[in-house]
């Protein structure tokens, strides 16, 4: 079933529940340090207001572990949203219950209410029917605009959709689905994926799946060392997951007959993971036994950039090195710039790679920046996402 977008649903006078992703970073003073996710929701919120709906926003924030903890209140988000919209945003005392219902009862068309943190209730993550029904009783229409949470079957992303008559996707969610489908269903070839980040074990599923989909797979970051080790290369003290060596070896064998899988050929190695540590560029066969590789080297950058420049579909997840530390950030930023210049339809997903394209100042040149790291990986893996499937009715 096709998914209905928010602007294809009658909203006038309706109570419209919108699952948003307001899981924003806060500092010790509980100030929002990055409001990207709030800004990303504005189009949908504006639209519902202008269509005469009563907007009921709901999100989780942090990990309050199923308890009401003021530290995880969404109140700072309501304030920021008010500023961004130049309009009052009411803050609810809770996310379910009679008091909230009464607040919604008194709302006028075009007004906005932000519910309190959904994860103050353990039933949210457990997807309990009673909690789903309590949420559903607040609204006439359900809209999901939280792609970042769509790979989880929680009450607010999946459960409650069974008890609401009209369901659909917000603009942000729809753009995610359309962009990722473009890469997944009929990708223009060559189709290139770049995977980095710390752990192989986190991305096993996606790697296995991509071998049957992409033409070329570039592997960098910490996860490359488990593969290099599986190839018989001594990687010193670099990050290796010993229990993934066998899997990595079989994957390399499988990949060999199907696609071009490229691992780093040189590295920025350091005596330890420290800004002041001695460092040098080393080739695969010269990694000192007690050194640690923390970034891809210039030769690898060149090889990777060449592939990137000839791709027509490109998906990138995970940094090429410890890019949080300047001496080990060059590989990741070089890849970010190359991805931006590539003629491919480019998708970047995952917090670190998104941060890298932002820091490199090239975000505007990326075709689609996914708001959900885990969700975009699962989508690319070919898994069905419960939060998206729930909208197909
Ligand atoms: P992930 O969450 O799996 O995408 O991993 C991101 C983290 O991987 C970042 O914090 C990087 O610092 C880290 N990382 C990338 N390359 C390396 C490396 N060569 N050694 C250790 N950590 C790395």
PDB file of C-alpha atoms and ligand atoms in Angstrom, residues 195-200 202-203 220-225 237-240 267-268 273 292-296 317-325 328 332 349-353 377, ligand 1:
ATOM      1  CA  UNK A 195      31.380   2.074   5.314  1.00  0.00           C
ATOM      2  CA  UNK A 196      33.482   3.214   8.223  1.00  0.00           C
ATOM      3  CA  UNK A 197      33.209   3.651  11.957  1.00  0.00           C
ATOM      4  CA  UNK A 198      34.397   1.576  14.826  1.00  0.00           C
ATOM      5  CA  UNK A 199      32.928  -1.879  14.726  1.00  0.00           C
ATOM      6  CA  UNK A 200      32.424  -4.646  12.185  1.00  0.00           C
ATOM      7  CA  UNK A 202      27.617  -3.351  14.347  1.00  0.00           C
ATOM      8  CA  UNK A 203      27.447  -3.506  10.579  1.00  0.00           C
ATOM      9  CA  UNK A 220      37.628   2.399   6.129  1.00  0.00           C
ATOM     10  CA  UNK A 221      37.689   3.462   9.776  1.00  0.00           C
ATOM     11  CA  UNK A 222      38.311   1.157  12.701  1.00  0.00           C
ATOM     12  CA  UNK A 223      36.343  -1.674  11.129  1.00  0.00           C
ATOM     13  CA  UNK A 224      38.863  -2.008   8.282  1.00  0.00           C
ATOM     14  CA  UNK A 225      41.472  -3.513  10.635  1.00  0.00           C
ATOM     15  CA  UNK A 237      47.401  -2.290  18.154  1.00  0.00           C
ATOM     16  CA  UNK A 238      44.688  -1.085  15.783  1.00  0.00           C
ATOM     17  CA  UNK A 239      41.089  -1.881  16.596  1.00  0.00           C
ATOM     18  CA  UNK A 240      40.415  -5.558  15.818  1.00  0.00           C
ATOM     19  CA  UNK A 267      47.278   4.602   7.237  1.00  0.00           C
ATOM     20  CA  UNK A 268      48.001   7.383   9.672  1.00  0.00           C
ATOM     21  CA  UNK A 273      45.529   7.658  20.576  1.00  0.00           C
ATOM     22  CA  UNK A 292      47.700   2.074  16.296  1.00  0.00           C
ATOM     23  CA  UNK A 293      46.166   3.111  12.964  1.00  0.00           C
ATOM     24  CA  UNK A 294      43.748   5.974  13.387  1.00  0.00           C
ATOM     25  CA  UNK A 295      43.013   7.241   9.872  1.00  0.00           C
ATOM     26  CA  UNK A 296      43.315   6.203   6.244  1.00  0.00           C
ATOM     27  CA  UNK A 317      27.992   5.663   6.692  1.00  0.00           C
ATOM     28  CA  UNK A 318      30.780   5.950   9.253  1.00  0.00           C
ATOM     29  CA  UNK A 319      33.999   7.980   9.535  1.00  0.00           C
ATOM     30  CA  UNK A 320      37.279   6.872   7.994  1.00  0.00           C
ATOM     31  CA  UNK A 321      39.248   7.550  11.168  1.00  0.00           C
ATOM     32  CA  UNK A 322      39.110   9.130  14.601  1.00  0.00           C
ATOM     33  CA  UNK A 323      37.931  12.346  13.025  1.00  0.00           C
ATOM     34  CA  UNK A 324      37.115  13.917  16.386  1.00  0.00           C
ATOM     35  CA  UNK A 325      40.915  14.455  16.731  1.00  0.00           C
ATOM     36  CA  UNK A 328      43.261  11.804  12.358  1.00  0.00           C
ATOM     37  CA  UNK A 332      37.135  11.530   6.734  1.00  0.00           C
ATOM     38  CA  UNK A 349      23.578   8.547   6.966  1.00  0.00           C
ATOM     39  CA  UNK A 350      24.738   8.199  10.551  1.00  0.00           C
ATOM     40  CA  UNK A 351      25.629  10.844  13.112  1.00  0.00           C
ATOM     41  CA  UNK A 352      29.382  10.897  12.540  1.00  0.00           C
ATOM     42  CA  UNK A 353      29.357  11.025   8.750  1.00  0.00           C
ATOM     43  CA  UNK A 377      21.431   1.333   7.520  1.00  0.00           C
TER      44      UNK A 377
HETATM   45  P1  LIG B   1      30.398   4.101  14.568  1.00  0.00           P
HETATM   46  O1  LIG B   1      29.538   4.613  15.696  1.00  0.00           O
HETATM   47  O2  LIG B   1      30.513   2.628  14.508  1.00  0.00           O
HETATM   48  O3  LIG B   1      30.045   4.750  13.247  1.00  0.00           O
HETATM   49  O4  LIG B   1      31.871   4.586  14.923  1.00  0.00           O
HETATM   50  C1  LIG B   1      32.258   5.921  15.000  1.00  0.00           C
HETATM   51  C2  LIG B   1      33.524   6.021  15.768  1.00  0.00           C
HETATM   52  O5  LIG B   1      34.540   5.253  15.143  1.00  0.00           O
HETATM   53  C3  LIG B   1      34.067   7.430  15.839  1.00  0.00           C
HETATM   54  O6  LIG B   1      33.944   7.916  17.146  1.00  0.00           O
HETATM   55  C4  LIG B   1      35.531   7.281  15.438  1.00  0.00           C
HETATM   56  O7  LIG B   1      36.407   7.958  16.294  1.00  0.00           O
HETATM   57  C5  LIG B   1      35.758   5.787  15.533  1.00  0.00           C
HETATM   58  N1  LIG B   1      36.845   5.343  14.650  1.00  0.00           N
HETATM   59  C6  LIG B   1      36.983   5.571  13.339  1.00  0.00           C
HETATM   60  N2  LIG B   1      38.132   5.074  12.872  1.00  0.00           N
HETATM   61  C7  LIG B   1      38.769   4.508  13.923  1.00  0.00           C
HETATM   62  C8  LIG B   1      40.016   3.838  14.079  1.00  0.00           C
HETATM   63  N3  LIG B   1      40.841   3.658  13.058  1.00  0.00           N
HETATM   64  N4  LIG B   1      40.334   3.396  15.315  1.00  0.00           N
HETATM   65  C9  LIG B   1      39.496   3.585  16.351  1.00  0.00           C
HETATM   66  N5  LIG B   1      38.305   4.210  16.261  1.00  0.00           N
HETATM   67  C10 LIG B   1      37.945   4.665  15.064  1.00  0.00           C
END
